[in-house]
């Protein structure tokens, strides 16, 4: 609750029901006891959905900073990577947000707000109001994440890298979401990162492990890899102008995108690959 607020809030997102909201008297109800109870039921209990396991994440040390936010990044809402273990230690004591065996793997901060990736969930911490006393702790379970994308930063005019998360959270539909916006607010979540201050490929690897799993999947017998084929371009100006894709060597793409940039999992294999003017479509044993 904030300085002038008389209540604390609880929001639940339930399959088949939608979003449920409850208000409590802040002096009569300990909201953190409720949160700890829900942590046990949702993150630890019999019905807990943890998603797949994830391999240990090693990040670029140069990407981890102090968490201080410049005015340009504050305006652009660009987060910077911070020490995950320091955040984990803080959230075990004041207030106690994490469950006992939960580990914060990656942590990011923009101004007063934080974005955390743990082994059990995605946790967004939104500090609200002038006093900062009203804080929302929003948990996203890994099984609700159905797709994700990363976008690296561009030139000097493009200061941020981006993460986009697509979920099936049953949020309340909006009457006028606006052009390009999802009808349900929580089904698409965008996070911007300051250029050079977040290891975007470590984020991608962690999401891949949690969403796709770390097991090896047998390749398809129907795939055509075009192994050894030398790509000579479209060979047709109309195809080039229409950005029509052609098949390229899937094995070469598999080798490249396990190293530079490191997009693919080691347990993942590119089975078919297609190239347009500049863009690629890779069909792997786990995803498109």
PDB file of C-alpha atoms in Angstrom:
ATOM      1  CA  UNK A   1       0.000   0.000   0.000  1.00  0.00           C
ATOM      2  CA  UNK A   2       1.039   3.612  -0.564  1.00  0.00           C
ATOM      3  CA  UNK A   3       1.094   6.541   1.858  1.00  0.00           C
ATOM      4  CA  UNK A   4      -2.430   7.674   1.008  1.00  0.00           C
ATOM      5  CA  UNK A   5      -3.888   4.270   0.144  1.00  0.00           C
ATOM      6  CA  UNK A   6      -6.106   2.473   2.593  1.00  0.00           C
ATOM      7  CA  UNK A   7      -5.832  -0.896   0.931  1.00  0.00           C
ATOM      8  CA  UNK A   8      -3.478  -3.524  -0.435  1.00  0.00           C
ATOM      9  CA  UNK A   9      -4.360  -5.537  -3.539  1.00  0.00           C
ATOM     10  CA  UNK A  10      -4.177  -9.128  -4.692  1.00  0.00           C
ATOM     11  CA  UNK A  11      -4.646 -10.089  -8.363  1.00  0.00           C
ATOM     12  CA  UNK A  12      -5.030 -13.699  -9.488  1.00  0.00           C
ATOM     13  CA  UNK A  13      -4.973 -14.874 -13.116  1.00  0.00           C
ATOM     14  CA  UNK A  14      -6.948 -18.110 -13.347  1.00  0.00           C
ATOM     15  CA  UNK A  15      -7.475 -20.314 -16.386  1.00  0.00           C
ATOM     16  CA  UNK A  16     -11.141 -20.485 -17.304  1.00  0.00           C
ATOM     17  CA  UNK A  17     -12.001 -17.607 -14.977  1.00  0.00           C
ATOM     18  CA  UNK A  18      -9.775 -14.673 -15.916  1.00  0.00           C
ATOM     19  CA  UNK A  19      -8.379 -12.024 -13.616  1.00  0.00           C
ATOM     20  CA  UNK A  20      -9.633 -11.857 -10.033  1.00  0.00           C
ATOM     21  CA  UNK A  21      -8.877  -8.812  -7.877  1.00  0.00           C
ATOM     22  CA  UNK A  22      -9.203  -8.499  -4.106  1.00  0.00           C
ATOM     23  CA  UNK A  23      -8.705  -5.423  -1.901  1.00  0.00           C
ATOM     24  CA  UNK A  24      -7.661  -5.756   1.749  1.00  0.00           C
ATOM     25  CA  UNK A  25      -7.331  -3.287   4.633  1.00  0.00           C
ATOM     26  CA  UNK A  26      -3.605  -2.617   4.866  1.00  0.00           C
ATOM     27  CA  UNK A  27      -3.541  -2.455   8.678  1.00  0.00           C
ATOM     28  CA  UNK A  28      -5.582  -5.614   9.123  1.00  0.00           C
ATOM     29  CA  UNK A  29      -4.093  -7.963   6.511  1.00  0.00           C
ATOM     30  CA  UNK A  30      -0.437  -8.980   6.007  1.00  0.00           C
ATOM     31  CA  UNK A  31      -0.277  -9.142   2.202  1.00  0.00           C
ATOM     32  CA  UNK A  32       3.152 -10.790   2.299  1.00  0.00           C
ATOM     33  CA  UNK A  33       1.763 -13.738   4.294  1.00  0.00           C
ATOM     34  CA  UNK A  34      -0.789 -14.190   1.514  1.00  0.00           C
ATOM     35  CA  UNK A  35       1.990 -13.991  -1.059  1.00  0.00           C
ATOM     36  CA  UNK A  36       4.072 -16.593   0.775  1.00  0.00           C
ATOM     37  CA  UNK A  37       1.039 -18.892   0.934  1.00  0.00           C
ATOM     38  CA  UNK A  38       0.469 -18.509  -2.808  1.00  0.00           C
ATOM     39  CA  UNK A  39       4.169 -19.075  -3.435  1.00  0.00           C
ATOM     40  CA  UNK A  40       3.919 -22.421  -1.680  1.00  0.00           C
ATOM     41  CA  UNK A  41       0.731 -23.402  -3.517  1.00  0.00           C
ATOM     42  CA  UNK A  42       1.715 -22.210  -6.995  1.00  0.00           C
ATOM     43  CA  UNK A  43       5.512 -22.478  -7.101  1.00  0.00           C
ATOM     44  CA  UNK A  44       6.131 -25.396  -4.732  1.00  0.00           C
ATOM     45  CA  UNK A  45       2.865 -27.296  -4.270  1.00  0.00           C
ATOM     46  CA  UNK A  46       1.663 -30.379  -6.081  1.00  0.00           C
ATOM     47  CA  UNK A  47       0.191 -28.358  -8.933  1.00  0.00           C
ATOM     48  CA  UNK A  48       3.236 -26.123  -9.355  1.00  0.00           C
ATOM     49  CA  UNK A  49       4.209 -25.309 -12.904  1.00  0.00           C
ATOM     50  CA  UNK A  50       7.934 -24.705 -13.086  1.00  0.00           C
ATOM     51  CA  UNK A  51       8.491 -25.153 -16.794  1.00  0.00           C
ATOM     52  CA  UNK A  52      11.511 -27.097 -17.929  1.00  0.00           C
ATOM     53  CA  UNK A  53      14.809 -27.020 -16.145  1.00  0.00           C
ATOM     54  CA  UNK A  54      17.506 -24.653 -17.322  1.00  0.00           C
ATOM     55  CA  UNK A  55      21.228 -25.059 -17.655  1.00  0.00           C
ATOM     56  CA  UNK A  56      23.524 -22.860 -15.574  1.00  0.00           C
ATOM     57  CA  UNK A  57      23.660 -19.360 -17.031  1.00  0.00           C
ATOM     58  CA  UNK A  58      27.037 -17.708 -17.552  1.00  0.00           C
ATOM     59  CA  UNK A  59      26.727 -14.051 -18.479  1.00  0.00           C
ATOM     60  CA  UNK A  60      29.158 -11.524 -19.850  1.00  0.00           C
ATOM     61  CA  UNK A  61      30.643  -9.823 -16.723  1.00  0.00           C
ATOM     62  CA  UNK A  62      30.902  -6.501 -18.578  1.00  0.00           C
ATOM     63  CA  UNK A  63      27.115  -6.436 -18.897  1.00  0.00           C
ATOM     64  CA  UNK A  64      26.534  -6.388 -15.131  1.00  0.00           C
ATOM     65  CA  UNK A  65      26.424  -2.859 -13.725  1.00  0.00           C
ATOM     66  CA  UNK A  66      25.437  -0.932 -10.634  1.00  0.00           C
ATOM     67  CA  UNK A  67      21.808  -0.520 -11.697  1.00  0.00           C
ATOM     68  CA  UNK A  68      22.015   3.283 -11.850  1.00  0.00           C
ATOM     69  CA  UNK A  69      19.768   4.612 -14.619  1.00  0.00           C
ATOM     70  CA  UNK A  70      20.579   7.611 -16.812  1.00  0.00           C
ATOM     71  CA  UNK A  71      17.861  10.115 -17.737  1.00  0.00           C
ATOM     72  CA  UNK A  72      17.882   8.817 -21.333  1.00  0.00           C
ATOM     73  CA  UNK A  73      17.376   5.211 -20.236  1.00  0.00           C
ATOM     74  CA  UNK A  74      14.734   6.254 -17.707  1.00  0.00           C
ATOM     75  CA  UNK A  75      12.754   8.023 -20.450  1.00  0.00           C
ATOM     76  CA  UNK A  76      13.209   5.033 -22.757  1.00  0.00           C
ATOM     77  CA  UNK A  77      12.431   2.552 -19.943  1.00  0.00           C
ATOM     78  CA  UNK A  78      15.706   0.722 -20.686  1.00  0.00           C
ATOM     79  CA  UNK A  79      16.792  -1.747 -17.991  1.00  0.00           C
ATOM     80  CA  UNK A  80      20.385  -2.633 -17.090  1.00  0.00           C
ATOM     81  CA  UNK A  81      21.656  -5.957 -15.772  1.00  0.00           C
ATOM     82  CA  UNK A  82      22.527  -6.093 -12.067  1.00  0.00           C
ATOM     83  CA  UNK A  83      23.953  -8.661  -9.649  1.00  0.00           C
ATOM     84  CA  UNK A  84      21.367 -11.467  -9.478  1.00  0.00           C
ATOM     85  CA  UNK A  85      22.676 -12.930  -6.231  1.00  0.00           C
ATOM     86  CA  UNK A  86      22.565  -9.564  -4.454  1.00  0.00           C
ATOM     87  CA  UNK A  87      18.910  -9.222  -5.494  1.00  0.00           C
ATOM     88  CA  UNK A  88      18.215 -12.793  -4.362  1.00  0.00           C
ATOM     89  CA  UNK A  89      19.701 -12.043  -0.928  1.00  0.00           C
ATOM     90  CA  UNK A  90      17.586  -8.892  -0.558  1.00  0.00           C
ATOM     91  CA  UNK A  91      14.356 -10.664  -1.499  1.00  0.00           C
ATOM     92  CA  UNK A  92      14.895 -13.332   1.156  1.00  0.00           C
ATOM     93  CA  UNK A  93      14.737 -10.828   3.996  1.00  0.00           C
ATOM     94  CA  UNK A  94      13.051  -7.476   3.357  1.00  0.00           C
ATOM     95  CA  UNK A  95      10.436  -8.363   2.265  1.00  0.00           C
ATOM     96  CA  UNK A  96      10.663 -12.144   1.980  1.00  0.00           C
ATOM     97  CA  UNK A  97       9.393 -12.672  -1.567  1.00  0.00           C
ATOM     98  CA  UNK A  98      11.270 -15.765  -2.744  1.00  0.00           C
ATOM     99  CA  UNK A  99      10.558 -19.335  -1.675  1.00  0.00           C
ATOM    100  CA  UNK A 100      13.342 -21.164   0.160  1.00  0.00           C
ATOM    101  CA  UNK A 101      14.781 -23.089  -2.792  1.00  0.00           C
ATOM    102  CA  UNK A 102      14.237 -20.377  -5.433  1.00  0.00           C
ATOM    103  CA  UNK A 103      17.241 -18.990  -7.279  1.00  0.00           C
ATOM    104  CA  UNK A 104      17.431 -15.640  -9.114  1.00  0.00           C
ATOM    105  CA  UNK A 105      19.375 -16.374 -12.303  1.00  0.00           C
ATOM    106  CA  UNK A 106      19.225 -12.998 -14.095  1.00  0.00           C
ATOM    107  CA  UNK A 107      18.217  -9.574 -12.748  1.00  0.00           C
ATOM    108  CA  UNK A 108      17.625  -6.189 -14.390  1.00  0.00           C
ATOM    109  CA  UNK A 109      16.725  -2.750 -13.082  1.00  0.00           C
ATOM    110  CA  UNK A 110      15.383   0.484 -14.579  1.00  0.00           C
ATOM    111  CA  UNK A 111      14.931   3.370 -12.164  1.00  0.00           C
ATOM    112  CA  UNK A 112      12.948   1.914  -9.262  1.00  0.00           C
ATOM    113  CA  UNK A 113      11.568  -1.104 -11.120  1.00  0.00           C
ATOM    114  CA  UNK A 114      13.108  -4.554 -11.513  1.00  0.00           C
ATOM    115  CA  UNK A 115      12.690  -7.536 -13.838  1.00  0.00           C
ATOM    116  CA  UNK A 116      13.892 -10.911 -12.531  1.00  0.00           C
ATOM    117  CA  UNK A 117      14.266 -14.367 -14.056  1.00  0.00           C
ATOM    118  CA  UNK A 118      14.290 -17.131 -11.453  1.00  0.00           C
ATOM    119  CA  UNK A 119      14.306 -20.897 -11.794  1.00  0.00           C
ATOM    120  CA  UNK A 120      10.601 -20.907 -10.879  1.00  0.00           C
ATOM    121  CA  UNK A 121       9.089 -17.777 -12.476  1.00  0.00           C
ATOM    122  CA  UNK A 122       9.447 -14.381 -14.088  1.00  0.00           C
ATOM    123  CA  UNK A 123       9.049 -11.661 -11.447  1.00  0.00           C
ATOM    124  CA  UNK A 124       8.318  -8.024 -12.264  1.00  0.00           C
ATOM    125  CA  UNK A 125       8.667  -5.514  -9.411  1.00  0.00           C
ATOM    126  CA  UNK A 126       6.851  -2.251 -10.094  1.00  0.00           C
ATOM    127  CA  UNK A 127       7.441   0.553  -7.562  1.00  0.00           C
ATOM    128  CA  UNK A 128       4.541   3.004  -7.712  1.00  0.00           C
ATOM    129  CA  UNK A 129       3.673   6.447  -6.381  1.00  0.00           C
ATOM    130  CA  UNK A 130       5.812   9.372  -5.260  1.00  0.00           C
ATOM    131  CA  UNK A 131       6.751   7.718  -1.966  1.00  0.00           C
ATOM    132  CA  UNK A 132       7.564   4.346  -3.516  1.00  0.00           C
ATOM    133  CA  UNK A 133       5.724   2.532  -0.738  1.00  0.00           C
ATOM    134  CA  UNK A 134       3.217   0.940  -3.094  1.00  0.00           C
ATOM    135  CA  UNK A 135       4.946  -1.956  -4.865  1.00  0.00           C
ATOM    136  CA  UNK A 136       3.481  -4.570  -7.210  1.00  0.00           C
ATOM    137  CA  UNK A 137       5.166  -7.998  -7.338  1.00  0.00           C
ATOM    138  CA  UNK A 138       3.883  -9.664 -10.503  1.00  0.00           C
ATOM    139  CA  UNK A 139       4.634 -13.376 -10.985  1.00  0.00           C
ATOM    140  CA  UNK A 140       4.530 -15.073 -14.395  1.00  0.00           C
ATOM    141  CA  UNK A 141       4.800 -18.865 -14.282  1.00  0.00           C
ATOM    142  CA  UNK A 142       7.077 -20.396 -16.906  1.00  0.00           C
ATOM    143  CA  UNK A 143       4.389 -22.714 -18.385  1.00  0.00           C
ATOM    144  CA  UNK A 144       2.325 -19.634 -19.381  1.00  0.00           C
ATOM    145  CA  UNK A 145       5.126 -18.463 -21.710  1.00  0.00           C
ATOM    146  CA  UNK A 146       4.282 -19.717 -25.212  1.00  0.00           C
ATOM    147  CA  UNK A 147       6.752 -17.739 -27.341  1.00  0.00           C
ATOM    148  CA  UNK A 148       9.508 -15.165 -26.981  1.00  0.00           C
ATOM    149  CA  UNK A 149      11.795 -13.046 -29.123  1.00  0.00           C
ATOM    150  CA  UNK A 150      14.933 -10.986 -28.626  1.00  0.00           C
ATOM    151  CA  UNK A 151      16.113  -8.068 -30.737  1.00  0.00           C
ATOM    152  CA  UNK A 152      19.665  -6.771 -30.519  1.00  0.00           C
ATOM    153  CA  UNK A 153      20.394  -3.040 -30.376  1.00  0.00           C
ATOM    154  CA  UNK A 154      21.104  -1.160 -33.599  1.00  0.00           C
ATOM    155  CA  UNK A 155      23.256   1.876 -34.353  1.00  0.00           C
ATOM    156  CA  UNK A 156      23.941   4.953 -32.233  1.00  0.00           C
ATOM    157  CA  UNK A 157      20.325   6.104 -32.510  1.00  0.00           C
ATOM    158  CA  UNK A 158      19.002   2.771 -31.229  1.00  0.00           C
ATOM    159  CA  UNK A 159      20.016   2.528 -27.550  1.00  0.00           C
ATOM    160  CA  UNK A 160      18.094  -0.559 -26.551  1.00  0.00           C
ATOM    161  CA  UNK A 161      17.860  -4.298 -27.054  1.00  0.00           C
ATOM    162  CA  UNK A 162      14.426  -5.832 -26.635  1.00  0.00           C
ATOM    163  CA  UNK A 163      12.764  -8.915 -25.181  1.00  0.00           C
ATOM    164  CA  UNK A 164       9.170  -9.735 -26.074  1.00  0.00           C
ATOM    165  CA  UNK A 165       7.274 -12.420 -24.147  1.00  0.00           C
ATOM    166  CA  UNK A 166       4.010 -13.970 -25.378  1.00  0.00           C
ATOM    167  CA  UNK A 167       1.850 -15.616 -22.695  1.00  0.00           C
ATOM    168  CA  UNK A 168      -1.581 -17.195 -22.365  1.00  0.00           C
ATOM    169  CA  UNK A 169      -2.418 -15.330 -19.149  1.00  0.00           C
ATOM    170  CA  UNK A 170      -6.218 -14.908 -18.913  1.00  0.00           C
ATOM    171  CA  UNK A 171      -6.181 -11.135 -18.429  1.00  0.00           C
ATOM    172  CA  UNK A 172      -9.327  -9.011 -18.770  1.00  0.00           C
ATOM    173  CA  UNK A 173      -9.939  -7.905 -22.395  1.00  0.00           C
ATOM    174  CA  UNK A 174      -9.424  -4.211 -23.130  1.00  0.00           C
ATOM    175  CA  UNK A 175     -12.106  -2.237 -24.963  1.00  0.00           C
ATOM    176  CA  UNK A 176      -9.714  -0.176 -27.104  1.00  0.00           C
ATOM    177  CA  UNK A 177      -6.228  -1.731 -27.086  1.00  0.00           C
ATOM    178  CA  UNK A 178      -4.896   0.506 -29.867  1.00  0.00           C
ATOM    179  CA  UNK A 179      -3.225  -0.377 -33.147  1.00  0.00           C
ATOM    180  CA  UNK A 180      -0.798  -3.281 -32.816  1.00  0.00           C
ATOM    181  CA  UNK A 181      -1.524  -3.787 -29.105  1.00  0.00           C
ATOM    182  CA  UNK A 182      -2.832  -7.111 -27.747  1.00  0.00           C
ATOM    183  CA  UNK A 183      -6.478  -7.237 -26.661  1.00  0.00           C
ATOM    184  CA  UNK A 184      -5.424  -8.743 -23.332  1.00  0.00           C
ATOM    185  CA  UNK A 185      -2.654  -6.644 -21.763  1.00  0.00           C
ATOM    186  CA  UNK A 186      -0.654  -9.404 -20.083  1.00  0.00           C
ATOM    187  CA  UNK A 187      -0.511 -11.676 -23.139  1.00  0.00           C
ATOM    188  CA  UNK A 188       2.373  -9.665 -24.602  1.00  0.00           C
ATOM    189  CA  UNK A 189       5.078  -8.178 -22.395  1.00  0.00           C
ATOM    190  CA  UNK A 190       7.890  -5.987 -23.739  1.00  0.00           C
ATOM    191  CA  UNK A 191      11.131  -5.354 -21.859  1.00  0.00           C
ATOM    192  CA  UNK A 192      13.798  -2.943 -23.139  1.00  0.00           C
ATOM    193  CA  UNK A 193      17.461  -3.267 -22.144  1.00  0.00           C
ATOM    194  CA  UNK A 194      20.167  -0.639 -22.326  1.00  0.00           C
ATOM    195  CA  UNK A 195      22.622  -1.327 -25.149  1.00  0.00           C
ATOM    196  CA  UNK A 196      25.741  -3.012 -23.793  1.00  0.00           C
ATOM    197  CA  UNK A 197      24.348  -3.303 -20.244  1.00  0.00           C
ATOM    198  CA  UNK A 198      22.495  -6.602 -20.559  1.00  0.00           C
ATOM    199  CA  UNK A 199      23.625  -9.971 -21.928  1.00  0.00           C
ATOM    200  CA  UNK A 200      20.792 -10.466 -24.417  1.00  0.00           C
ATOM    201  CA  UNK A 201      22.072 -13.882 -25.525  1.00  0.00           C
ATOM    202  CA  UNK A 202      22.186 -15.179 -21.948  1.00  0.00           C
ATOM    203  CA  UNK A 203      18.541 -14.095 -21.668  1.00  0.00           C
ATOM    204  CA  UNK A 204      17.742 -15.930 -24.896  1.00  0.00           C
ATOM    205  CA  UNK A 205      19.499 -19.114 -23.708  1.00  0.00           C
ATOM    206  CA  UNK A 206      17.662 -19.064 -20.398  1.00  0.00           C
ATOM    207  CA  UNK A 207      14.268 -18.608 -22.070  1.00  0.00           C
ATOM    208  CA  UNK A 208      15.071 -21.356 -24.575  1.00  0.00           C
ATOM    209  CA  UNK A 209      15.931 -23.800 -21.785  1.00  0.00           C
ATOM    210  CA  UNK A 210      12.819 -22.959 -19.743  1.00  0.00           C
ATOM    211  CA  UNK A 211      10.340 -22.922 -22.636  1.00  0.00           C
ATOM    212  CA  UNK A 212      11.781 -25.581 -24.970  1.00  0.00           C
ATOM    213  CA  UNK A 213      13.335 -27.881 -22.376  1.00  0.00           C
ATOM    214  CA  UNK A 214      16.879 -29.212 -22.280  1.00  0.00           C
ATOM    215  CA  UNK A 215      16.126 -32.666 -23.655  1.00  0.00           C
ATOM    216  CA  UNK A 216      17.190 -33.826 -27.120  1.00  0.00           C
ATOM    217  CA  UNK A 217      14.407 -34.321 -29.685  1.00  0.00           C
ATOM    218  CA  UNK A 218      14.768 -36.820 -32.535  1.00  0.00           C
ATOM    219  CA  UNK A 219      14.992 -35.118 -35.951  1.00  0.00           C
ATOM    220  CA  UNK A 220      12.210 -35.486 -38.488  1.00  0.00           C
ATOM    221  CA  UNK A 221      12.580 -38.086 -41.224  1.00  0.00           C
ATOM    222  CA  UNK A 222      10.821 -35.710 -43.650  1.00  0.00           C
ATOM    223  CA  UNK A 223      13.248 -32.783 -43.374  1.00  0.00           C
ATOM    224  CA  UNK A 224      15.397 -31.774 -46.351  1.00  0.00           C
ATOM    225  CA  UNK A 225      18.643 -30.241 -45.064  1.00  0.00           C
ATOM    226  CA  UNK A 226      20.247 -29.269 -48.417  1.00  0.00           C
ATOM    227  CA  UNK A 227      23.587 -30.177 -46.826  1.00  0.00           C
ATOM    228  CA  UNK A 228      26.594 -28.991 -48.815  1.00  0.00           C
ATOM    229  CA  UNK A 229      24.599 -26.713 -51.115  1.00  0.00           C
ATOM    230  CA  UNK A 230      26.395 -23.472 -52.011  1.00  0.00           C
ATOM    231  CA  UNK A 231      24.053 -20.503 -51.805  1.00  0.00           C
ATOM    232  CA  UNK A 232      24.259 -18.415 -54.977  1.00  0.00           C
ATOM    233  CA  UNK A 233      21.501 -15.953 -54.118  1.00  0.00           C
ATOM    234  CA  UNK A 234      17.987 -15.699 -55.506  1.00  0.00           C
ATOM    235  CA  UNK A 235      19.140 -15.482 -59.119  1.00  0.00           C
ATOM    236  CA  UNK A 236      15.936 -13.668 -59.955  1.00  0.00           C
ATOM    237  CA  UNK A 237      15.319  -9.903 -59.524  1.00  0.00           C
ATOM    238  CA  UNK A 238      11.605 -10.458 -59.028  1.00  0.00           C
ATOM    239  CA  UNK A 239      12.256 -12.959 -56.242  1.00  0.00           C
ATOM    240  CA  UNK A 240      14.692 -10.502 -54.661  1.00  0.00           C
ATOM    241  CA  UNK A 241      12.169  -7.654 -54.798  1.00  0.00           C
ATOM    242  CA  UNK A 242       9.428  -9.893 -53.440  1.00  0.00           C
ATOM    243  CA  UNK A 243      11.732 -11.157 -50.654  1.00  0.00           C
ATOM    244  CA  UNK A 244      10.969 -14.751 -51.689  1.00  0.00           C
ATOM    245  CA  UNK A 245      12.897 -17.264 -49.615  1.00  0.00           C
ATOM    246  CA  UNK A 246      15.083 -20.076 -50.961  1.00  0.00           C
ATOM    247  CA  UNK A 247      16.366 -23.210 -49.263  1.00  0.00           C
ATOM    248  CA  UNK A 248      19.906 -23.063 -47.893  1.00  0.00           C
ATOM    249  CA  UNK A 249      22.246 -25.480 -46.129  1.00  0.00           C
ATOM    250  CA  UNK A 250      20.583 -26.312 -42.791  1.00  0.00           C
ATOM    251  CA  UNK A 251      23.713 -27.958 -41.392  1.00  0.00           C
ATOM    252  CA  UNK A 252      25.761 -24.813 -42.035  1.00  0.00           C
ATOM    253  CA  UNK A 253      23.074 -22.728 -40.287  1.00  0.00           C
ATOM    254  CA  UNK A 254      23.118 -25.159 -37.372  1.00  0.00           C
ATOM    255  CA  UNK A 255      26.877 -24.709 -36.943  1.00  0.00           C
ATOM    256  CA  UNK A 256      26.711 -20.931 -37.259  1.00  0.00           C
ATOM    257  CA  UNK A 257      23.833 -20.223 -34.879  1.00  0.00           C
ATOM    258  CA  UNK A 258      25.265 -22.354 -32.111  1.00  0.00           C
ATOM    259  CA  UNK A 259      28.275 -20.027 -32.040  1.00  0.00           C
ATOM    260  CA  UNK A 260      27.792 -16.633 -33.698  1.00  0.00           C
ATOM    261  CA  UNK A 261      25.352 -15.536 -32.467  1.00  0.00           C
ATOM    262  CA  UNK A 262      24.658 -18.306 -29.893  1.00  0.00           C
ATOM    263  CA  UNK A 263      20.926 -18.682 -30.476  1.00  0.00           C
ATOM    264  CA  UNK A 264      20.461 -22.451 -30.663  1.00  0.00           C
ATOM    265  CA  UNK A 265      20.573 -24.935 -27.814  1.00  0.00           C
ATOM    266  CA  UNK A 266      23.231 -27.649 -27.919  1.00  0.00           C
ATOM    267  CA  UNK A 267      20.411 -30.217 -27.876  1.00  0.00           C
ATOM    268  CA  UNK A 268      18.641 -28.502 -30.797  1.00  0.00           C
ATOM    269  CA  UNK A 269      19.219 -29.154 -34.513  1.00  0.00           C
ATOM    270  CA  UNK A 270      18.332 -27.036 -37.562  1.00  0.00           C
ATOM    271  CA  UNK A 271      16.484 -29.359 -39.943  1.00  0.00           C
ATOM    272  CA  UNK A 272      15.456 -26.954 -42.728  1.00  0.00           C
ATOM    273  CA  UNK A 273      16.596 -23.395 -43.471  1.00  0.00           C
ATOM    274  CA  UNK A 274      15.328 -20.667 -45.782  1.00  0.00           C
ATOM    275  CA  UNK A 275      16.854 -17.299 -46.723  1.00  0.00           C
ATOM    276  CA  UNK A 276      15.288 -14.185 -48.259  1.00  0.00           C
ATOM    277  CA  UNK A 277      17.077 -10.908 -48.960  1.00  0.00           C
ATOM    278  CA  UNK A 278      18.508 -10.574 -45.443  1.00  0.00           C
ATOM    279  CA  UNK A 279      16.206 -12.614 -43.218  1.00  0.00           C
ATOM    280  CA  UNK A 280      16.346 -16.288 -42.294  1.00  0.00           C
ATOM    281  CA  UNK A 281      13.707 -18.834 -41.299  1.00  0.00           C
ATOM    282  CA  UNK A 282      15.072 -21.827 -39.391  1.00  0.00           C
ATOM    283  CA  UNK A 283      12.974 -24.899 -38.719  1.00  0.00           C
ATOM    284  CA  UNK A 284      14.612 -26.791 -35.878  1.00  0.00           C
ATOM    285  CA  UNK A 285      13.843 -29.951 -33.961  1.00  0.00           C
ATOM    286  CA  UNK A 286      12.219 -27.737 -31.271  1.00  0.00           C
ATOM    287  CA  UNK A 287      10.900 -24.540 -32.810  1.00  0.00           C
ATOM    288  CA  UNK A 288      10.412 -22.269 -35.782  1.00  0.00           C
TER     289      UNK A 288
END
